[in-house]
Amino acid sequence: MCQSDLHDFLHGLPKCEHHVHLEGCLTPELIFHLAERNSVQLPKDPAYETVETLTQRYGHFTSLDDFLGFYFYGMSVLLQESDFADLAWAYFQKAHADGVHHAEVFFDPQVHRDRGIPYATIVSGFVAGCKRAEKELGLTTRLILCFVRHLPVESAANVYEEALVHQHFDTDIVHGLGWSSTEIGPPKDMFRELYSSASARGIRLTAHAGEEGDASYISTALELGAQRIDHGIRLVEDPVLMERVAQEGILLTVCPLSNVQLRCVDSVAQVPIRKFLDAGVKFSINSDDPAYFGGYILDNYCAVQEAFQLSIEDWRVIAENSVSESWIDGERKLELLRHIDTHVQKHLMVL
């Protein structure tokens, strides 16, 4: 628990999470459990000796690529539809306890399909987890198919075509497209044709950019049709682009603890939270891969508060912007905005 006087306020503040990878919610406990359930042999590596050793290793990533090695190996325990459903449910329970009312979650089908897992198995499992969260916890959810940049474009194209064949974008099974994984190295515009096709179909688009890569990665993502930017912390390096992002109301889905864990910044205090607020840049605060980075969404809220000592009105702005740029209908937005206002007014009366 954080030591801030605003901890109870932050805990109860209605939250929208826009940047969390369901595969990044595979805790060491769940990895060992599913490995045993599915008879999967874990690596002969000291890190995988016990839950404790794996947890300890997660605290010492040296880079994005170092993390991704563990991240993609962890997926090997996911084989059955029930595994994917259990993983999603584990995340939603934790998110609900942290005050999340709406969650837009990424999944990475390419990596699973390369392991021989049918696309339908992956999606059916995650959809089951989403529906359970909506029914039992009262959350609204959105599922975002995420291309990965370390695999060939052809791999992404195959998944995209399969989603089209299943009519998942037309039937609101999958609510948008994103991209993630290694930022520096692959061409900045490697998904140009896929994003052009998706944009023509009216599919919502987002993109990981400006995490390790400079601000030009952000401008390229916007050129390709991205309607919001995941991470985006290096936007501050380009004042002209930052003004454009602010004027157009483009949401950044910032992940403070992830940025520290992956050595993008030395501390949360270096994440440009205050600069974004002062410039009118909309952003939400998110957990990214919480099982690997040691912090779910409330941990990220608390870390930001400890670093910046934001006011209740600052948090109102963050929460309201998170709602306004969510991929939900107007009625649900109004409902969440009312919850935020009630919560803020209650705490302002106490002060």
GROMACS .gro file of C-alpha atoms in nm:
model
  351
    1MET     CA    1   0.000   0.000   0.000
    2CYS     CA    2   0.126   0.346  -0.081
    3GLN     CA    3   0.179   0.597   0.198
    4SER     CA    4  -0.014   0.877   0.029
    5ASP     CA    5  -0.302   1.048   0.209
    6LEU     CA    6  -0.496   0.991  -0.113
    7HIS     CA    7  -0.462   0.612  -0.112
    8ASP     CA    8  -0.825   0.544  -0.024
    9PHE     CA    9  -0.935   0.800  -0.283
   10LEU     CA   10  -0.716   0.637  -0.549
   11HIS     CA   11  -0.838   0.291  -0.459
   12GLY     CA   12  -1.202   0.388  -0.498
   13LEU     CA   13  -1.159   0.611  -0.803
   14PRO     CA   14  -1.342   0.446  -1.096
   15LYS     CA   15  -1.076   0.341  -1.346
   16CYS     CA   16  -1.054   0.248  -1.712
   17GLU     CA   17  -0.759   0.034  -1.815
   18HIS     CA   18  -0.657   0.050  -2.181
   19HIS     CA   19  -0.314  -0.108  -2.186
   20VAL     CA   20  -0.284  -0.453  -2.037
   21HIS     CA   21  -0.174  -0.770  -2.216
   22LEU     CA   22  -0.367  -1.073  -2.095
   23GLU     CA   23  -0.058  -1.287  -2.152
   24GLY     CA   24   0.126  -1.038  -1.930
   25CYS     CA   25  -0.103  -1.141  -1.643
   26LEU     CA   26   0.047  -1.489  -1.622
   27THR     CA   27   0.177  -1.488  -1.267
   28PRO     CA   28   0.450  -1.735  -1.171
   29GLU     CA   29   0.187  -1.917  -0.962
   30LEU     CA   30  -0.040  -1.953  -1.265
   31ILE     CA   31   0.249  -2.058  -1.490
   32PHE     CA   32   0.344  -2.342  -1.255
   33HIS     CA   33  -0.022  -2.441  -1.208
   34LEU     CA   34  -0.097  -2.456  -1.581
   35ALA     CA   35   0.235  -2.629  -1.655
   36GLU     CA   36   0.136  -2.906  -1.416
   37ARG     CA   37  -0.221  -2.921  -1.546
   38ASN     CA   38  -0.106  -2.945  -1.907
   39SER     CA   39   0.211  -3.151  -1.850
   40VAL     CA   40   0.432  -2.874  -1.990
   41GLN     CA   41   0.802  -2.902  -1.910
   42LEU     CA   42   0.942  -2.570  -1.789
   43PRO     CA   43   1.298  -2.470  -1.888
   44LYS     CA   44   1.602  -2.616  -1.713
   45ASP     CA   45   1.690  -2.269  -1.594
   46PRO     CA   46   1.751  -2.154  -1.235
   47ALA     CA   47   1.481  -1.891  -1.279
   48TYR     CA   48   1.219  -2.164  -1.326
   49GLU     CA   49   1.312  -2.375  -1.023
   50THR     CA   50   1.028  -2.240  -0.808
   51VAL     CA   51   0.758  -1.976  -0.801
   52GLU     CA   52   0.986  -1.771  -0.578
   53THR     CA   53   1.290  -1.784  -0.806
   54LEU     CA   54   1.082  -1.689  -1.109
   55THR     CA   55   0.921  -1.401  -0.918
   56GLN     CA   56   1.264  -1.278  -0.814
   57ARG     CA   57   1.395  -1.294  -1.173
   58TYR     CA   58   1.103  -1.083  -1.292
   59GLY     CA   59   1.234  -0.799  -1.080
   60HIS     CA   60   1.558  -0.775  -1.277
   61PHE     CA   61   1.481  -0.728  -1.645
   62THR     CA   62   1.762  -0.549  -1.826
   63SER     CA   63   1.566  -0.444  -2.136
   64LEU     CA   64   1.248  -0.492  -2.333
   65ASP     CA   65   1.397  -0.788  -2.518
   66ASP     CA   66   1.511  -0.951  -2.192
   67PHE     CA   67   1.155  -0.929  -2.064
   68LEU     CA   68   1.007  -1.057  -2.391
   69GLY     CA   69   1.206  -1.380  -2.366
   70PHE     CA   70   1.027  -1.467  -2.041
   71TYR     CA   71   0.697  -1.326  -2.165
   72PHE     CA   72   0.681  -1.543  -2.475
   73TYR     CA   73   0.805  -1.852  -2.298
   74GLY     CA   74   0.540  -1.813  -2.030
   75MET     CA   75   0.274  -1.850  -2.298
   76SER     CA   76   0.380  -2.211  -2.358
   77VAL     CA   77   0.159  -2.326  -2.068
   78LEU     CA   78  -0.155  -2.200  -2.245
   79LEU     CA   79  -0.299  -2.488  -2.446
   80GLN     CA   80  -0.674  -2.527  -2.388
   81GLU     CA   81  -0.964  -2.283  -2.414
   82SER     CA   82  -1.004  -2.311  -2.037
   83ASP     CA   83  -0.643  -2.194  -1.987
   84PHE     CA   84  -0.709  -1.871  -2.174
   85ALA     CA   85  -1.038  -1.822  -1.988
   86ASP     CA   86  -0.871  -1.878  -1.650
   87LEU     CA   87  -0.595  -1.631  -1.737
   88ALA     CA   88  -0.843  -1.359  -1.834
   89TRP     CA   89  -1.054  -1.424  -1.524
   90ALA     CA   90  -0.746  -1.397  -1.299
   91TYR     CA   91  -0.674  -1.052  -1.443
   92PHE     CA   92  -1.032  -0.927  -1.421
   93GLN     CA   93  -1.064  -1.026  -1.055
   94LYS     CA   94  -0.753  -0.830  -0.967
   95ALA     CA   95  -0.856  -0.532  -1.182
   96HIS     CA   96  -1.200  -0.522  -1.020
   97ALA     CA   97  -1.042  -0.523  -0.674
   98ASP     CA   98  -0.829  -0.226  -0.784
   99GLY     CA   99  -1.134  -0.022  -0.891
  100VAL     CA  100  -1.141  -0.092  -1.264
  101HIS     CA  101  -1.488  -0.047  -1.416
  102HIS     CA  102  -1.389  -0.085  -1.782
  103ALA     CA  103  -1.097  -0.277  -1.932
  104GLU     CA  104  -0.966  -0.290  -2.288
  105VAL     CA  105  -0.726  -0.584  -2.306
  106PHE     CA  106  -0.470  -0.699  -2.561
  107PHE     CA  107  -0.409  -1.056  -2.673
  108ASP     CA  108  -0.129  -1.191  -2.895
  109PRO     CA  109  -0.268  -1.470  -3.120
  110GLN     CA  110   0.033  -1.495  -3.352
  111VAL     CA  111   0.258  -1.644  -3.086
  112HIS     CA  112  -0.004  -1.901  -2.986
  113ARG     CA  113  -0.081  -1.998  -3.347
  114ASP     CA  114   0.291  -2.054  -3.404
  115ARG     CA  115   0.267  -2.307  -3.120
  116GLY     CA  116  -0.015  -2.485  -3.298
  117ILE     CA  117  -0.301  -2.341  -3.092
  118PRO     CA  118  -0.605  -2.273  -3.313
  119TYR     CA  119  -0.712  -1.909  -3.337
  120ALA     CA  120  -1.067  -2.005  -3.236
  121THR     CA  121  -0.941  -2.166  -2.913
  122ILE     CA  122  -0.754  -1.851  -2.814
  123VAL     CA  123  -1.039  -1.612  -2.883
  124SER     CA  124  -1.310  -1.835  -2.734
  125GLY     CA  125  -1.114  -1.865  -2.411
  126PHE     CA  126  -1.050  -1.494  -2.374
  127VAL     CA  127  -1.408  -1.407  -2.470
  128ALA     CA  128  -1.532  -1.646  -2.202
  129GLY     CA  129  -1.318  -1.462  -1.947
  130CYS     CA  130  -1.452  -1.125  -2.064
  131LYS     CA  131  -1.814  -1.239  -2.047
  132ARG     CA  132  -1.764  -1.380  -1.699
  133ALA     CA  133  -1.617  -1.047  -1.584
  134GLU     CA  134  -1.913  -0.859  -1.729
  135LYS     CA  135  -2.166  -1.093  -1.568
  136GLU     CA  136  -2.009  -1.148  -1.225
  137LEU     CA  137  -1.813  -0.826  -1.169
  138GLY     CA  138  -2.012  -0.569  -1.367
  139LEU     CA  139  -1.716  -0.462  -1.580
  140THR     CA  140  -1.741  -0.366  -1.942
  141THR     CA  141  -1.463  -0.512  -2.158
  142ARG     CA  142  -1.309  -0.476  -2.502
  143LEU     CA  143  -1.074  -0.725  -2.667
  144ILE     CA  144  -0.792  -0.592  -2.888
  145LEU     CA  145  -0.599  -0.818  -3.124
  146CYS     CA  146  -0.233  -0.723  -3.103
  147PHE     CA  147   0.019  -0.785  -3.382
  148VAL     CA  148   0.377  -0.849  -3.269
  149ARG     CA  149   0.665  -0.675  -3.442
  150HIS     CA  150   0.927  -0.946  -3.396
  151LEU     CA  151   0.739  -1.184  -3.629
  152PRO     CA  152   0.701  -1.144  -4.008
  153VAL     CA  153   0.419  -0.931  -4.148
  154GLU     CA  154   0.286  -1.245  -4.315
  155SER     CA  155   0.219  -1.393  -3.971
  156ALA     CA  156   0.014  -1.087  -3.873
  157ALA     CA  157  -0.169  -1.094  -4.207
  158ASN     CA  158  -0.271  -1.456  -4.152
  159VAL     CA  159  -0.420  -1.376  -3.812
  160TYR     CA  160  -0.594  -1.068  -3.950
  161GLU     CA  161  -0.751  -1.269  -4.233
  162GLU     CA  162  -0.866  -1.534  -3.989
  163ALA     CA  163  -1.034  -1.270  -3.773
  164LEU     CA  164  -1.208  -1.137  -4.086
  165VAL     CA  165  -1.323  -1.485  -4.187
  166HIS     CA  166  -1.473  -1.533  -3.840
  167GLN     CA  167  -1.632  -1.185  -3.873
  168HIS     CA  168  -1.492  -1.099  -3.531
  169PHE     CA  169  -1.463  -0.727  -3.605
  170ASP     CA  170  -1.816  -0.710  -3.749
  171THR     CA  171  -1.974  -0.892  -3.454
  172ASP     CA  172  -1.789  -0.708  -3.176
  173ILE     CA  173  -1.599  -1.018  -3.066
  174VAL     CA  174  -1.275  -0.830  -3.129
  175HIS     CA  175  -1.301  -0.453  -3.091
  176GLY     CA  176  -0.979  -0.326  -3.242
  177LEU     CA  177  -0.621  -0.383  -3.356
  178GLY     CA  178  -0.289  -0.290  -3.202
  179TRP     CA  179   0.079  -0.373  -3.230
  180SER     CA  180   0.347  -0.437  -2.970
  181SER     CA  181   0.674  -0.624  -2.902
  182THR     CA  182   1.023  -0.510  -3.007
  183GLU     CA  183   1.007  -0.143  -3.105
  184ILE     CA  184   1.357  -0.061  -3.229
  185GLY     CA  185   1.473  -0.270  -3.523
  186PRO     CA  186   1.170  -0.364  -3.732
  187PRO     CA  187   1.048  -0.105  -3.986
  188LYS     CA  188   0.837   0.163  -3.819
  189ASP     CA  189   0.561   0.116  -4.076
  190MET     CA  190   0.575  -0.263  -4.110
  191PHE     CA  191   0.196  -0.294  -4.070
  192ARG     CA  192   0.111  -0.018  -4.318
  193GLU     CA  193  -0.098  -0.235  -4.552
  194LEU     CA  194  -0.278  -0.415  -4.271
  195TYR     CA  195  -0.363  -0.088  -4.097
  196SER     CA  196  -0.481   0.061  -4.426
  197SER     CA  197  -0.714  -0.233  -4.477
  198ALA     CA  198  -0.841  -0.218  -4.118
  199SER     CA  199  -0.893   0.157  -4.134
  200ALA     CA  200  -1.099   0.120  -4.452
  201ARG     CA  201  -1.319  -0.128  -4.267
  202GLY     CA  202  -1.371   0.113  -3.976
  203ILE     CA  203  -1.173  -0.101  -3.730
  204ARG     CA  204  -1.035   0.090  -3.433
  205LEU     CA  205  -0.655   0.112  -3.427
  206THR     CA  206  -0.393   0.171  -3.163
  207ALA     CA  207  -0.017   0.115  -3.158
  208HIS     CA  208   0.275   0.079  -2.917
  209ALA     CA  209   0.510   0.366  -2.997
  210GLY     CA  210   0.747   0.603  -2.822
  211GLU     CA  211   0.841   0.359  -2.545
  212GLU     CA  212   1.201   0.286  -2.643
  213GLY     CA  213   1.178   0.445  -2.987
  214ASP     CA  214   1.187   0.822  -3.033
  215ALA     CA  215   0.890   1.047  -3.111
  216SER     CA  216   0.908   0.965  -3.484
  217TYR     CA  217   0.767   0.622  -3.400
  218ILE     CA  218   0.459   0.800  -3.266
  219SER     CA  219   0.415   1.018  -3.575
  220THR     CA  220   0.451   0.712  -3.798
  221ALA     CA  221   0.185   0.525  -3.600
  222LEU     CA  222  -0.050   0.821  -3.635
  223GLU     CA  223   0.022   0.840  -4.008
  224LEU     CA  224  -0.081   0.474  -4.038
  225GLY     CA  225  -0.414   0.546  -3.872
  226ALA     CA  226  -0.359   0.479  -3.503
  227GLN     CA  227  -0.628   0.658  -3.304
  228ARG     CA  228  -0.437   0.635  -2.979
  229ILE     CA  229  -0.081   0.559  -2.872
  230ASP     CA  230   0.029   0.295  -2.624
  231HIS     CA  231   0.313   0.421  -2.400
  232GLY     CA  232   0.410   0.737  -2.593
  233ILE     CA  233   0.632   0.877  -2.318
  234ARG     CA  234   0.890   1.008  -2.567
  235LEU     CA  235   0.631   1.240  -2.713
  236VAL     CA  236   0.783   1.513  -2.495
  237GLU     CA  237   1.087   1.514  -2.724
  238ASP     CA  238   0.879   1.670  -3.004
  239PRO     CA  239   0.687   1.981  -2.886
  240VAL     CA  240   0.513   2.026  -3.222
  241LEU     CA  241   0.389   1.669  -3.223
  242MET     CA  242   0.286   1.698  -2.859
  243GLU     CA  243   0.075   2.004  -2.940
  244ARG     CA  244  -0.092   1.811  -3.223
  245VAL     CA  245  -0.165   1.514  -2.996
  246ALA     CA  246  -0.316   1.749  -2.736
  247GLN     CA  247  -0.529   1.936  -2.991
  248GLU     CA  248  -0.660   1.617  -3.150
  249GLY     CA  249  -0.737   1.455  -2.814
  250ILE     CA  250  -0.527   1.147  -2.888
  251LEU     CA  251  -0.501   0.928  -2.579
  252LEU     CA  252  -0.168   0.794  -2.455
  253THR     CA  253  -0.192   0.474  -2.252
  254VAL     CA  254   0.098   0.529  -2.012
  255CYS     CA  255   0.246   0.243  -1.806
  256PRO     CA  256   0.476   0.394  -1.538
  257LEU     CA  257   0.598   0.082  -1.354
  258SER     CA  258   0.658  -0.094  -1.685
  259ASN     CA  259   0.872   0.199  -1.802
  260VAL     CA  260   1.089   0.164  -1.492
  261GLN     CA  261   1.114  -0.215  -1.508
  262LEU     CA  262   1.221  -0.207  -1.874
  263ARG     CA  263   1.480   0.068  -1.812
  264CYS     CA  264   1.304   0.325  -2.029
  265VAL     CA  265   1.330   0.561  -1.731
  266ASP     CA  266   1.518   0.539  -1.403
  267SER     CA  267   1.218   0.620  -1.187
  268VAL     CA  268   0.846   0.695  -1.209
  269ALA     CA  269   0.935   1.060  -1.146
  270GLN     CA  270   1.089   1.066  -1.496
  271VAL     CA  271   0.765   0.960  -1.666
  272PRO     CA  272   0.628   1.289  -1.809
  273ILE     CA  273   0.300   1.284  -1.615
  274ARG     CA  274   0.314   1.650  -1.508
  275LYS     CA  275   0.427   1.765  -1.852
  276PHE     CA  276   0.137   1.585  -2.016
  277LEU     CA  277  -0.112   1.734  -1.770
  278ASP     CA  278   0.024   2.085  -1.821
  279ALA     CA  279   0.019   2.046  -2.201
  280GLY     CA  280  -0.336   1.913  -2.208
  281VAL     CA  281  -0.231   1.573  -2.340
  282LYS     CA  282  -0.486   1.306  -2.258
  283PHE     CA  283  -0.351   0.990  -2.100
  284SER     CA  284  -0.459   0.696  -1.892
  285ILE     CA  285  -0.248   0.505  -1.639
  286ASN     CA  286  -0.216   0.132  -1.693
  287SER     CA  287  -0.035  -0.184  -1.584
  288ASP     CA  288   0.092  -0.328  -1.917
  289ASP     CA  289   0.219  -0.672  -1.804
  290PRO     CA  290   0.145  -0.666  -1.431
  291ALA     CA  291   0.245  -1.022  -1.347
  292TYR     CA  292   0.596  -0.948  -1.477
  293PHE     CA  293   0.636  -0.591  -1.355
  294GLY     CA  294   0.515  -0.634  -0.998
  295GLY     CA  295   0.226  -0.390  -1.015
  296TYR     CA  296  -0.136  -0.385  -1.123
  297ILE     CA  297  -0.326  -0.067  -1.200
  298LEU     CA  298  -0.367   0.059  -0.843
  299ASP     CA  299   0.006   0.011  -0.785
  300ASN     CA  300   0.068   0.234  -1.087
  301TYR     CA  301  -0.175   0.499  -0.959
  302CYS     CA  302  -0.004   0.496  -0.621
  303ALA     CA  303   0.344   0.515  -0.775
  304VAL     CA  304   0.239   0.820  -0.979
  305GLN     CA  305   0.093   0.987  -0.671
  306GLU     CA  306   0.406   0.929  -0.466
  307ALA     CA  307   0.621   1.070  -0.747
  308PHE     CA  308   0.409   1.374  -0.839
  309GLN     CA  309   0.176   1.453  -0.546
  310LEU     CA  310  -0.117   1.517  -0.777
  311SER     CA  311  -0.434   1.686  -0.655
  312ILE     CA  312  -0.781   1.533  -0.653
  313GLU     CA  313  -0.867   1.762  -0.946
  314ASP     CA  314  -0.564   1.629  -1.138
  315TRP     CA  315  -0.692   1.277  -1.082
  316ARG     CA  316  -1.039   1.380  -1.191
  317VAL     CA  317  -0.892   1.497  -1.523
  318ILE     CA  318  -0.701   1.170  -1.568
  319ALA     CA  319  -1.007   0.959  -1.483
  320GLU     CA  320  -1.245   1.159  -1.703
  321ASN     CA  321  -1.006   1.152  -1.999
  322SER     CA  322  -0.974   0.775  -1.953
  323VAL     CA  323  -1.350   0.744  -1.987
  324SER     CA  324  -1.390   0.989  -2.275
  325GLU     CA  325  -1.137   0.805  -2.493
  326SER     CA  326  -1.254   0.453  -2.411
  327TRP     CA  327  -1.404   0.245  -2.690
  328ILE     CA  328  -1.751   0.229  -2.533
  329ASP     CA  329  -2.087   0.385  -2.613
  330GLY     CA  330  -2.202   0.723  -2.490
  331GLU     CA  331  -2.442   0.585  -2.232
  332ARG     CA  332  -2.171   0.382  -2.059
  333LYS     CA  333  -1.939   0.685  -2.067
  334LEU     CA  334  -2.200   0.900  -1.894
  335GLU     CA  335  -2.251   0.631  -1.632
  336LEU     CA  336  -1.879   0.613  -1.555
  337LEU     CA  337  -1.843   0.992  -1.551
  338ARG     CA  338  -2.124   1.009  -1.294
  339HIS     CA  339  -1.944   0.752  -1.078
  340ILE     CA  340  -1.623   0.957  -1.098
  341ASP     CA  341  -1.802   1.281  -1.006
  342THR     CA  342  -1.975   1.118  -0.709
  343HIS     CA  343  -1.645   0.977  -0.585
  344VAL     CA  344  -1.460   1.307  -0.626
  345GLN     CA  345  -1.732   1.513  -0.457
  346LYS     CA  346  -1.741   1.272  -0.165
  347HIS     CA  347  -1.370   1.313  -0.102
  348LEU     CA  348  -1.368   1.689  -0.157
  349MET     CA  349  -1.633   1.723   0.115
  350VAL     CA  350  -1.406   1.542   0.360
  351LEU     CA  351  -1.109   1.771   0.295
   0.00000   0.00000   0.00000
